[in-house]
Short mmCIF file of C-alpha atoms and ligand atoms in Angstrom, two decimals:
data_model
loop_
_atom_site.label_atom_id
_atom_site.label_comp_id
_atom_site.label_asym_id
_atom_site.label_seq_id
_atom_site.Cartn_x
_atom_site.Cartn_y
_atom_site.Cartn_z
CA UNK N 885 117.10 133.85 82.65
CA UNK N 886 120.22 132.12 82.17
CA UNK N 887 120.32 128.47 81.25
CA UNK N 888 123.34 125.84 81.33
CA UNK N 889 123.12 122.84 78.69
CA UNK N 890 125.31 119.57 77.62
CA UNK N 891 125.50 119.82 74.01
CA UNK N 892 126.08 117.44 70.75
CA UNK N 893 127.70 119.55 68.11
CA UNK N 894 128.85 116.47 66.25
CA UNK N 895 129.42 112.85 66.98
CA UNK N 896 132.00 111.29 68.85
CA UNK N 897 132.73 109.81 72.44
CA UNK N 898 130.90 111.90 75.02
CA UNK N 899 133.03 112.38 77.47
CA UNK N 900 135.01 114.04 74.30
CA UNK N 901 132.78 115.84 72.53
CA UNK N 902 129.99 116.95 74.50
CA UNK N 903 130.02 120.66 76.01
CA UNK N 904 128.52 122.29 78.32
CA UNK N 905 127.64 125.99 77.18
CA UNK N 906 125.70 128.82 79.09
CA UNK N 907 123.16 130.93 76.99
CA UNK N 908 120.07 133.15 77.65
CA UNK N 909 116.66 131.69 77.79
CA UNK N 910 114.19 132.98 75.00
CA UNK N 911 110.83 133.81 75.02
CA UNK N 912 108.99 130.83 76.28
CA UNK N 913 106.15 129.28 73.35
CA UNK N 914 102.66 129.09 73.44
CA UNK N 915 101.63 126.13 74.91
CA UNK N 916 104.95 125.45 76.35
CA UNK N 917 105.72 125.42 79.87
CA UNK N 918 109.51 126.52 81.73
CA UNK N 919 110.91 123.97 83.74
CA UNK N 920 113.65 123.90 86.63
CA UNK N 921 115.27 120.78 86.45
CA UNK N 922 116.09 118.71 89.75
CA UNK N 923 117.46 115.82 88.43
CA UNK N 924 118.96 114.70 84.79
CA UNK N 925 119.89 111.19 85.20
CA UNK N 926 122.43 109.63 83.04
CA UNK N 927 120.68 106.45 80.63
CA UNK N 928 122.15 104.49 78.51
CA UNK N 929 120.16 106.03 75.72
CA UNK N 930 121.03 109.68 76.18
CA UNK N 931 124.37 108.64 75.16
CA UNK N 932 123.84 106.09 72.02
CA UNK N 933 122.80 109.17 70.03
CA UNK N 934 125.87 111.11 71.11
CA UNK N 935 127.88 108.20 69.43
CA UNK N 936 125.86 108.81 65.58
CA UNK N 937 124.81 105.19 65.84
CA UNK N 938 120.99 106.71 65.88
CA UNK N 939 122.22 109.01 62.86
CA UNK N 940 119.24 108.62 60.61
CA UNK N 941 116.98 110.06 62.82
CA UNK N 942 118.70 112.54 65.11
CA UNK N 943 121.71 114.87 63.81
CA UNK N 944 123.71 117.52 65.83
CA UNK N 945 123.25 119.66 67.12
CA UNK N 946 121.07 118.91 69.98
CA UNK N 947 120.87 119.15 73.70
CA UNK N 948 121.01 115.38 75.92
CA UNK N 949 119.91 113.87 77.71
CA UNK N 950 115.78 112.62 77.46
CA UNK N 951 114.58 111.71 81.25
CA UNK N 952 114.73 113.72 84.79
CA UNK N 953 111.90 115.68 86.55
CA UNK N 954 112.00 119.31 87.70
CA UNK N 955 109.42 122.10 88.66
CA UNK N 956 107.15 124.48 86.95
CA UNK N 957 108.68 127.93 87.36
CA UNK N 958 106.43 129.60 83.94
CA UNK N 959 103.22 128.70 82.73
CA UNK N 960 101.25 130.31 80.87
CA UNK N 961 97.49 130.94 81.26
CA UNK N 962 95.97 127.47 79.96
CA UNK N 963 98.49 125.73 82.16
CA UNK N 964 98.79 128.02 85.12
CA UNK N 965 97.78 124.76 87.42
CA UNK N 966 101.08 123.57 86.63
CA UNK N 967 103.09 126.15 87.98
CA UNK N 968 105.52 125.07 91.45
CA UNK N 969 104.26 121.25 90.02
CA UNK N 970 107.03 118.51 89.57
CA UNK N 971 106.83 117.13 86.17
CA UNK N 972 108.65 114.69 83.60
CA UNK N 973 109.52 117.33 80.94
CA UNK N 974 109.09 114.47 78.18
CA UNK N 975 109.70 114.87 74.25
CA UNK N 976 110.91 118.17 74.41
CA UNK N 977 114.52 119.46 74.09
CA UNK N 978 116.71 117.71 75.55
CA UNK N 979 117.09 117.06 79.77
CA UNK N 980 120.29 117.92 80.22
CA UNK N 981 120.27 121.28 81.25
CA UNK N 982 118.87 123.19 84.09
CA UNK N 983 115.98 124.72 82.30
CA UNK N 984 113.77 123.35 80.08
CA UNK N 985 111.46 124.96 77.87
CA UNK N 986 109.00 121.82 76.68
CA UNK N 987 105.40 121.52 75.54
CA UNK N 988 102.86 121.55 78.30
CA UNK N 989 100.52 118.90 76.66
CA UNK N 990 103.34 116.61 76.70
CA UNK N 991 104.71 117.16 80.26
CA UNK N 992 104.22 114.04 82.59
CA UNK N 993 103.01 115.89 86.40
CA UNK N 994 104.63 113.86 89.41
CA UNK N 995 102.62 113.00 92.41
CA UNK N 996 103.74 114.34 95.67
CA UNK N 997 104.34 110.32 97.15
CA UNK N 998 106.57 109.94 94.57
CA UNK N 999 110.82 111.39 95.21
CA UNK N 1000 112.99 112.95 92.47
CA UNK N 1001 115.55 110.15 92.12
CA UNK N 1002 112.10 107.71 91.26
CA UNK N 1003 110.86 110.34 88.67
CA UNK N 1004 114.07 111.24 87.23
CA UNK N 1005 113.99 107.76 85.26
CA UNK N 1006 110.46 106.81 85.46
CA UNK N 1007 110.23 106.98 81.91
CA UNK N 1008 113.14 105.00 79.43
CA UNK N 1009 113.49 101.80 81.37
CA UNK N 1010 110.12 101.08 83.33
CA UNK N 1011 108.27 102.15 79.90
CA UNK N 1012 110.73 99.91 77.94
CA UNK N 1013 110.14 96.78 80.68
CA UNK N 1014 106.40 97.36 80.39
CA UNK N 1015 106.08 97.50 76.45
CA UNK N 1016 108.19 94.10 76.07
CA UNK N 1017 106.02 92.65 78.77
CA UNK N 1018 103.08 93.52 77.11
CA UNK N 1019 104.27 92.63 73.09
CA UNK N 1020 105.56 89.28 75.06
CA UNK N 1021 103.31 87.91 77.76
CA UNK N 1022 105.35 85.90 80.44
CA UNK N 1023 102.33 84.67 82.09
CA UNK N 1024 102.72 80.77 82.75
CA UNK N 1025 106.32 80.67 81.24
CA UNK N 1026 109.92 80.75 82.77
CA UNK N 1027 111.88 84.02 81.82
CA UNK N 1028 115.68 84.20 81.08
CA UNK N 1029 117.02 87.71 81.84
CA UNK N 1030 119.93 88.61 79.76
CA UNK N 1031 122.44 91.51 81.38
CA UNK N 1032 119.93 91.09 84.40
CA UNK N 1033 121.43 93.52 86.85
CA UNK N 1034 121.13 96.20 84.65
CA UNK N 1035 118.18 98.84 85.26
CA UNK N 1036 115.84 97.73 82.84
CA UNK N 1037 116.63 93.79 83.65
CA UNK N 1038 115.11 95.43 87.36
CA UNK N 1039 111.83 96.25 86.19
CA UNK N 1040 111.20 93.54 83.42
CA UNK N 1041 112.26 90.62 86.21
CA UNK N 1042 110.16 92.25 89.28
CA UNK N 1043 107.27 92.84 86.46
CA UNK N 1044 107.56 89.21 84.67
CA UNK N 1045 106.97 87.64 87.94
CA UNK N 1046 103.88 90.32 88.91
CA UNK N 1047 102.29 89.31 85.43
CA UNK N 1048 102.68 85.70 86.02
CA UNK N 1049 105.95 84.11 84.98
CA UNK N 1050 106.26 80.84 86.49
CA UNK N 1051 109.97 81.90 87.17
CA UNK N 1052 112.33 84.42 86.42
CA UNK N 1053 116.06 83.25 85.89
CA UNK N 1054 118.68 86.04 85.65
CA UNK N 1055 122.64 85.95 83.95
CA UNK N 1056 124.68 88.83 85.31
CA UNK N 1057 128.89 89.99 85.31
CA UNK N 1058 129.18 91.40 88.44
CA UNK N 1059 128.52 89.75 91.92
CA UNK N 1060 127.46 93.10 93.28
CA UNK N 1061 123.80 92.15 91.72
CA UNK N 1062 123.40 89.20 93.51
CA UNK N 1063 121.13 90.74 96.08
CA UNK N 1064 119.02 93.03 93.43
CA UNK N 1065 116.12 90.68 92.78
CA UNK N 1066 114.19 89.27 96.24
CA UNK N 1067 112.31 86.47 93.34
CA UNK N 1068 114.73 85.49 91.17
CA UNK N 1069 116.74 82.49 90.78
CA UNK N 1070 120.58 83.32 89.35
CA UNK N 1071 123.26 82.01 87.69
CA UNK N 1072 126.46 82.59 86.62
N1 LIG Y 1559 115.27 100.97 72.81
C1 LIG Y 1559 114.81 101.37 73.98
O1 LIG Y 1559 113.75 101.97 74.07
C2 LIG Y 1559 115.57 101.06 75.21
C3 LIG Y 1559 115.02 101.37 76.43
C4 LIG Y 1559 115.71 101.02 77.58
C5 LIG Y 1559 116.95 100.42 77.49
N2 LIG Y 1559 117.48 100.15 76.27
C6 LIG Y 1559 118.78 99.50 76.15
O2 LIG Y 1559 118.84 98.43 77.08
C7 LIG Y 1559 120.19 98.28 77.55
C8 LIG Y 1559 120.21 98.32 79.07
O3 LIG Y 1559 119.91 99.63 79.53
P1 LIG Y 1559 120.07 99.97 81.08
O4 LIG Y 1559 119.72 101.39 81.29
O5 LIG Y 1559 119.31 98.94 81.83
O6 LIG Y 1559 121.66 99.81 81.22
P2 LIG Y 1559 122.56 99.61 82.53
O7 LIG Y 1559 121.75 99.73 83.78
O8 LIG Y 1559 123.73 100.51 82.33
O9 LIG Y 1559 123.03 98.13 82.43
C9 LIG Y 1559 123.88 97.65 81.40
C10 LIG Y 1559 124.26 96.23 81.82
O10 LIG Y 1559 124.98 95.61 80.79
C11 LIG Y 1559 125.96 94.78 81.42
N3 LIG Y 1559 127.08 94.60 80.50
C12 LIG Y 1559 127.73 95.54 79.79
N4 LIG Y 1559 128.70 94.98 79.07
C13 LIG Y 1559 128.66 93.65 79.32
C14 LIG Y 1559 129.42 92.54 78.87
N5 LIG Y 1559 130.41 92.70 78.01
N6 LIG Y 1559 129.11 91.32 79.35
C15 LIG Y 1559 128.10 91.14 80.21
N7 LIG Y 1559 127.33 92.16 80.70
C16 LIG Y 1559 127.63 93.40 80.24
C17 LIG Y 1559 126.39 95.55 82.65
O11 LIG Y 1559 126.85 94.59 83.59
P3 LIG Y 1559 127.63 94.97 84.94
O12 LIG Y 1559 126.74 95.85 85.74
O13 LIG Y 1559 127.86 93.67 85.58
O14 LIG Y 1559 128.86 95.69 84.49
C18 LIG Y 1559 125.10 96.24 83.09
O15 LIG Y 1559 124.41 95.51 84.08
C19 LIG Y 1559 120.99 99.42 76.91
O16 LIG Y 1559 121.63 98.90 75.76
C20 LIG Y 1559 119.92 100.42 76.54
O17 LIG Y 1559 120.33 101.25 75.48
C21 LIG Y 1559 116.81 100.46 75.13
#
């Protein structure tokens, strides 16, 4: 099967170093599951890696990309449930590429209520909102969001209020996230 990937070969500036290169799948793993992909968003993170400045921990080459959601097209026996399931092929190789060969134990399945473009990033910034939530309760206290109409400012001002934040105050660059938060006081 033939499989199209964005890859790292060394460190740079993405948009000048990354490549996209066209290879044969191999023989999929025990315990690993092949997976379409419908979506590979962009984040932030995919591309701080790309730049070396995560360098101690993760060296070219490597495939981008860590979020999207796509469907089971091979599973083997253990797994067979998952096959023609949508799932978050998590901690695996990287996303960016339009199959992905990841381990079945790890592989987040996506309810049917839930779309594509919702899945595709369900995992950097909501998990990243939630954890700081939960190492910092807000409950009772008045929250200053930083960068606040980016993604993760979304979820960690919609959130701070849900767990109890008296009030959730939000500095931003562009007007165009004025109307982003229904809750939230800004200022500029
Ligand atoms: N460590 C982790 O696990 C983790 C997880 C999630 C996110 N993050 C980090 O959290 C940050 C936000 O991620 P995201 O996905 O939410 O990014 P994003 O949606 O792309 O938002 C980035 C925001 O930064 C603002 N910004 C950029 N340069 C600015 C400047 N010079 N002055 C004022 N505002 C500026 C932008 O404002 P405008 O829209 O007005 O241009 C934008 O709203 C990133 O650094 C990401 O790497 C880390």
């Amino acid at each position: 099967m033939s499989n199209t990937a964005i890859w790292c070969r060394r460190f740079g500036v993405p948009e000048e170093i990354l490549q996209i290169e066209n290879t044969d799948t191999e023989a999929l793993k025990e315990n690993y599951i092949r997976v379409k992909m419908n979506l590979s968003p962009i984040n932030a993170s995919d591309l701080i890696p790309v730049t070396g400045a995560y360098g101690h921990r993760i060296t070219p080459p490597f495939i981008v990309g860590y979020e999207g959601v796509g469907e089971v097209l091979v599973a083997t026996d253990k797994w067979s449930h998952l096959k023609g399931r949508r799932v978050l092929p998590l901690r695996g190789p990287g996303t960016w590429q339009s199959i992905v060969d990841c381990n079945a134990e790890l592989a987040i399945p996506v309810p049917t209520n839930i779309s594509d473009e919702l899945a595709a990033r369900a995992y950097i910034n909501p998990l990243a909102a939630l954890m700081m939530l939960r190492f910092f309760p807000v409950k009772g206290k008045r929250v200053l969001l930083t960068a606040a109409g980016s993604d993760c400012a979304l979820y960690l001002g919609q959130w701070a209020i849900r767990f109890g934040a008296k009030s959730v105050a939000g500095i931003h660059r562009s007007p165009i996230h004025h109307k982003k938060f229904l809750h939230v006081e800004y200022c500029q």
